[in-house]
Amino acid sequence: LLLALTWSLLAPCRVPTVPVKNLTGSSPVNPARAGEDVPTAEHLVPAAAGLPGRDWLLFLSCLSYLVHLCVSPPTAPSSGFPPVLPCSPSDSCYPTGKTPEEVLKKYLQKVRHPPDEDCTICMERLSAPSGYKGPQPAIKPDLVGKLVKCGHVFHLHCLVAMYNNGNKDGSLQCPTCKTIYGVKTGTQPPGKMEYHIIPHALPGHSDCKTIRIIYNIPPGVQGPEHPNPGKSFTARGFPRHCYLPDSEKGRKVLKLLLVAWDRRLIFAIGTSSTTGESDTVIWNEIHHKTEFGSNLTGHGYPDINYLDNVLAELAAQGITEESLAQEKD
């Protein structure tokens, strides 16, 4: 009924459109593509202003309620999900007391006769000593090792240096093919993750309700694992609301996102690709849908490939169904 009333009021007031020009990309919302026609505020208000007083108030009331439903739909009690614990503080979720050499020993085989190719870390020949010029690890620069799962070959010297420049969490990621060894963790700052069920369907998922996830990270001071230790960081746009269909695959994605949250992989501190601001909380290569009732910015539904795409992004971070079993152990 509200939709019908709103449409009947808007129908006599066709909103003129203008082509988008001089796009700068500086808006926090992705700008429309050049050549698209979009309504502007200065066209919308005069058109609607011609309505009689009572109709104008009814129009505003209906429009306000519809926007409220899209942005903050009512909630219902969640079922079948365990409570979510806050992310741990700045210490790594999976600390290790082992030396870099001890960690790498689990993932490497020594190569006595290196192949005639470059080390993709230092770009020197594998048959020559490592070209790494930073702090020198306690390991000979001419030793070469092969990663046991993917088979890629590097100077041991270079791998130790790469490990020391990372989170030092006991995991290693092949710089060539991104195969993960061990349990990868990130540098997400402390915060809170919550979720519940919304008794409304997402566009393209009319057969089920909706899971709403709420992330909340406050501003703070960067820890030793962050780009600028001791410097404050901002946290714009929190709490952030994200949406999944309450389907079998949607619940699977949620469970894997819980693992990603626990491993501090959903957010990071860096430079915003939207605003250019540095030392701020940013998304970390796992895409989320932040629009509920529309897809104006490309971050909403319908999107038939989204669930498969985000499962692939989670797998690239080392988070698969096997991770769920590991979390239970």
XYZ file of C-alpha atoms in Angstrom:
329
model
C 0.000 0.000 0.000
C 2.783 2.415 0.880
C 4.534 1.680 -2.401
C 1.307 2.238 -4.324
C 0.633 5.544 -2.562
C 4.161 6.780 -3.125
C 4.124 5.826 -6.791
C 0.705 7.434 -7.338
C 1.999 10.665 -5.862
C 5.201 10.603 -7.883
C 3.543 9.573 -11.149
C 2.321 13.094 -12.094
C 5.754 14.507 -11.278
C 8.108 12.914 -13.770
C 11.602 13.683 -12.527
C 13.880 15.072 -15.241
C 17.317 13.500 -15.584
C 20.702 14.879 -16.533
C 23.833 13.113 -17.792
C 26.696 12.717 -15.323
C 29.723 14.834 -16.201
C 33.111 15.699 -14.693
C 33.262 12.642 -12.462
C 36.051 12.955 -9.932
C 35.576 9.723 -7.987
C 35.906 11.671 -4.737
C 32.452 10.743 -3.427
C 32.214 8.118 -0.648
C 29.618 6.409 -2.882
C 30.827 5.042 -6.196
C 29.834 7.564 -8.909
C 27.638 6.515 -11.800
C 29.330 5.593 -15.049
C 29.723 8.413 -17.552
C 26.726 8.642 -19.881
C 24.176 7.341 -17.359
C 21.150 9.530 -16.597
C 20.526 10.102 -12.902
C 17.987 12.354 -11.086
C 19.393 15.234 -9.079
C 18.108 16.841 -5.871
C 17.406 20.179 -7.538
C 15.133 18.453 -10.037
C 13.392 16.226 -7.503
C 12.371 18.882 -4.971
C 10.688 21.370 -7.378
C 8.812 18.520 -9.032
C 7.454 17.213 -5.747
C 6.900 20.698 -4.353
C 3.920 21.148 -6.668
C 1.916 18.600 -4.690
C -0.940 19.814 -2.450
C 0.013 20.238 1.194
C -1.584 17.046 2.542
C -0.294 14.964 -0.390
C 3.191 16.410 0.096
C 3.212 15.392 3.768
C 1.919 11.931 2.894
C 4.596 11.609 0.210
C 7.359 12.506 2.670
C 5.968 10.156 5.305
C 5.757 7.210 2.884
C 9.187 7.887 1.416
C 10.775 8.190 4.855
C 9.250 4.880 5.979
C 10.370 3.062 2.840
C 13.930 4.334 3.238
C 13.849 3.258 6.884
C 12.790 -0.268 5.873
C 15.659 -0.511 3.381
C 18.316 0.811 5.733
C 17.126 -0.484 9.116
C 14.641 -3.319 8.629
C 13.124 -4.837 11.794
C 14.894 -7.763 13.377
C 13.815 -11.161 14.614
C 15.493 -13.508 17.096
C 18.384 -15.433 15.560
C 18.340 -19.202 15.622
C 20.945 -21.881 15.173
C 23.946 -19.585 15.569
C 26.413 -19.399 18.475
C 27.224 -15.962 19.977
C 30.108 -14.044 18.431
C 33.031 -13.089 20.621
C 34.797 -9.747 20.151
C 38.035 -9.782 18.183
C 41.059 -10.224 20.406
C 43.338 -7.235 21.118
C 46.327 -6.344 19.018
C 48.291 -9.476 19.907
C 48.050 -12.071 17.154
C 45.228 -14.589 17.547
C 47.713 -17.389 16.871
C 51.044 -16.345 18.397
C 54.098 -18.520 18.019
C 57.324 -18.612 19.994
C 59.255 -20.400 17.268
C 62.086 -18.781 15.347
C 61.558 -18.073 11.628
C 63.966 -20.885 10.778
C 61.943 -23.353 12.880
C 58.693 -22.257 11.219
C 60.062 -22.542 7.680
C 61.594 -25.934 8.377
C 58.061 -27.427 8.517
C 57.185 -26.164 5.039
C 60.450 -26.545 3.106
C 62.776 -29.075 1.581
C 66.404 -28.091 0.978
C 67.508 -28.045 -2.666
C 71.093 -29.075 -3.292
C 71.116 -28.272 -7.011
C 69.011 -25.126 -7.600
C 67.253 -24.744 -10.978
C 68.560 -22.166 -13.445
C 65.962 -19.503 -12.678
C 65.415 -16.376 -10.605
C 64.305 -16.215 -6.986
C 61.038 -14.266 -7.308
C 61.676 -12.495 -3.980
C 65.103 -10.942 -4.600
C 65.180 -11.506 -8.420
C 68.724 -12.906 -8.255
C 69.573 -16.296 -9.762
C 68.940 -19.196 -7.410
C 72.422 -20.473 -8.185
C 73.860 -17.229 -6.738
C 73.608 -15.899 -3.163
C 70.438 -14.086 -2.098
C 70.213 -10.433 -3.117
C 68.338 -9.403 0.030
C 70.005 -6.292 1.506
C 68.081 -5.824 4.758
C 68.838 -7.189 8.239
C 70.702 -10.427 7.746
C 69.058 -13.619 9.075
C 71.273 -16.216 10.743
C 71.284 -18.401 7.654
C 73.639 -18.765 4.721
C 72.600 -16.538 1.766
C 73.259 -19.243 -0.828
C 70.937 -21.929 0.634
C 67.828 -22.730 -1.441
C 64.571 -24.422 -0.411
C 61.412 -25.751 -2.088
C 57.950 -25.310 -0.573
C 56.508 -28.797 -0.063
C 52.924 -28.238 -1.309
C 53.333 -25.975 -4.320
C 56.959 -26.803 -5.241
C 58.147 -23.214 -5.771
C 61.823 -22.577 -5.020
C 63.410 -19.604 -3.205
C 66.507 -18.568 -1.315
C 66.040 -19.558 2.339
C 67.551 -16.189 3.210
C 64.745 -14.437 1.278
C 61.982 -16.545 2.844
C 63.228 -15.798 6.362
C 63.304 -12.063 5.552
C 59.776 -12.254 4.090
C 58.501 -14.046 7.201
C 60.102 -11.455 9.498
C 58.371 -8.657 7.575
C 54.929 -10.278 8.054
C 52.789 -11.111 11.076
C 55.219 -13.775 12.355
C 52.223 -15.935 13.272
C 53.633 -19.311 12.265
C 52.138 -19.225 8.760
C 53.711 -18.623 5.367
C 52.181 -17.712 1.996
C 53.976 -18.556 -1.233
C 54.727 -15.244 -2.983
C 54.325 -16.903 -6.387
C 51.040 -18.851 -6.177
C 49.662 -17.655 -2.795
C 49.432 -21.176 -1.347
C 49.096 -20.852 2.437
C 51.154 -22.936 4.866
C 49.853 -23.038 8.422
C 47.078 -20.745 9.700
C 47.145 -17.256 8.208
C 46.152 -14.368 10.470
C 45.819 -10.641 9.835
C 46.217 -7.332 11.654
C 42.581 -6.334 12.146
C 42.243 -3.961 15.121
C 39.995 -4.856 18.088
C 36.258 -4.624 17.583
C 32.944 -6.435 17.732
C 30.985 -8.593 15.272
C 27.271 -9.295 15.729
C 24.567 -10.851 13.542
C 20.869 -11.648 13.589
C 17.998 -12.597 11.295
C 15.834 -10.027 9.484
C 12.338 -11.273 8.518
C 12.647 -9.811 5.010
C 14.078 -11.213 1.786
C 16.957 -9.802 -0.242
C 16.390 -9.083 -3.945
C 17.087 -12.328 -5.789
C 16.576 -14.429 -2.635
C 12.812 -14.267 -2.161
C 12.635 -17.785 -0.682
C 14.498 -16.984 2.554
C 15.022 -14.370 5.246
C 18.172 -12.283 5.630
C 21.245 -12.452 7.872
C 22.435 -9.031 8.934
C 26.032 -8.744 10.173
C 27.117 -5.685 12.150
C 30.814 -4.849 12.471
C 31.917 -2.196 14.930
C 35.548 -1.121 15.311
C 36.429 2.010 17.313
C 39.357 4.303 16.505
C 42.523 3.657 18.457
C 46.308 3.477 18.401
C 48.231 1.232 16.015
C 50.085 -1.741 17.445
C 53.479 -3.130 16.429
C 51.913 -5.172 13.611
C 50.389 -2.107 11.927
C 51.878 0.295 9.333
C 52.672 3.094 11.810
C 53.013 1.715 15.367
C 52.073 4.196 18.069
C 50.136 6.442 15.684
C 46.377 6.845 16.023
C 44.033 5.394 13.390
C 40.513 6.381 12.380
C 37.513 4.091 11.895
C 35.052 5.667 9.460
C 31.552 4.401 8.740
C 31.137 2.123 11.749
C 29.010 0.306 12.661
C 28.967 -1.290 9.192
C 25.922 -3.378 8.265
C 26.299 -6.274 5.814
C 23.784 -8.761 4.421
C 23.628 -12.431 3.443
C 20.653 -14.584 2.423
C 19.582 -16.925 5.228
C 20.046 -19.913 2.925
C 22.278 -22.963 3.243
C 25.080 -21.294 1.281
C 24.555 -17.955 3.045
C 24.925 -19.640 6.438
C 28.073 -21.363 5.206
C 29.530 -17.974 4.251
C 28.596 -16.595 7.676
C 30.378 -19.434 9.483
C 33.506 -18.835 7.411
C 33.303 -15.085 8.054
C 33.297 -15.883 11.772
C 36.582 -17.737 11.281
C 37.942 -14.792 9.253
C 36.935 -12.428 12.062
C 38.649 -14.612 14.666
C 41.795 -14.671 12.522
C 41.663 -10.859 12.105
C 41.344 -10.997 8.312
C 38.208 -8.974 7.531
C 39.640 -5.496 8.175
C 43.102 -3.949 8.189
C 44.660 -0.526 8.747
C 45.824 1.213 5.610
C 44.864 3.833 3.008
C 41.238 4.103 1.893
C 40.784 3.571 -1.847
C 37.602 5.677 -1.629
C 38.775 8.780 0.222
C 42.575 8.470 0.097
C 42.765 8.784 3.879
C 45.712 6.941 5.426
C 45.903 5.255 8.827
C 42.258 4.234 8.719
C 40.344 0.953 8.960
C 39.729 -0.567 5.511
C 38.218 -3.751 4.094
C 40.753 -6.528 3.589
C 40.047 -8.380 0.297
C 36.843 -10.121 1.452
C 33.936 -8.334 -0.206
C 30.710 -7.672 1.699
C 27.253 -6.578 0.594
C 26.343 -3.381 2.445
C 23.070 -2.484 0.691
C 19.862 -4.143 1.813
C 17.026 -3.174 -0.517
C 18.886 -1.953 -3.591
C 22.097 -2.251 -5.602
C 22.834 1.403 -6.333
C 26.569 1.204 -5.631
C 27.169 -2.380 -6.731
C 27.348 -3.508 -3.090
C 23.842 -4.953 -2.908
C 21.576 -7.587 -4.383
C 20.649 -9.232 -6.706
C 24.075 -10.668 -7.496
C 23.900 -14.320 -8.511
C 27.686 -14.783 -8.293
C 28.340 -13.092 -4.950
C 28.225 -16.104 -2.619
C 30.545 -18.136 -4.865
C 32.890 -15.150 -5.240
C 33.143 -14.517 -1.512
C 33.758 -18.233 -0.863
C 36.679 -18.001 -3.310
C 37.995 -14.874 -1.539
C 37.796 -16.645 1.811
C 39.621 -19.655 0.374
C 42.364 -17.314 -0.863
C 42.849 -16.319 2.796
C 43.107 -19.980 3.789
C 39.525 -20.210 5.116
C 37.543 -23.209 3.844
C 35.203 -25.820 5.311
C 38.302 -27.539 6.696
C 38.839 -24.401 8.779
C 35.525 -25.008 10.548
C 36.753 -28.401 11.719
C 40.051 -26.828 12.855
C 38.182 -24.236 14.911
C 36.267 -26.987 16.743
C 39.455 -28.902 17.621
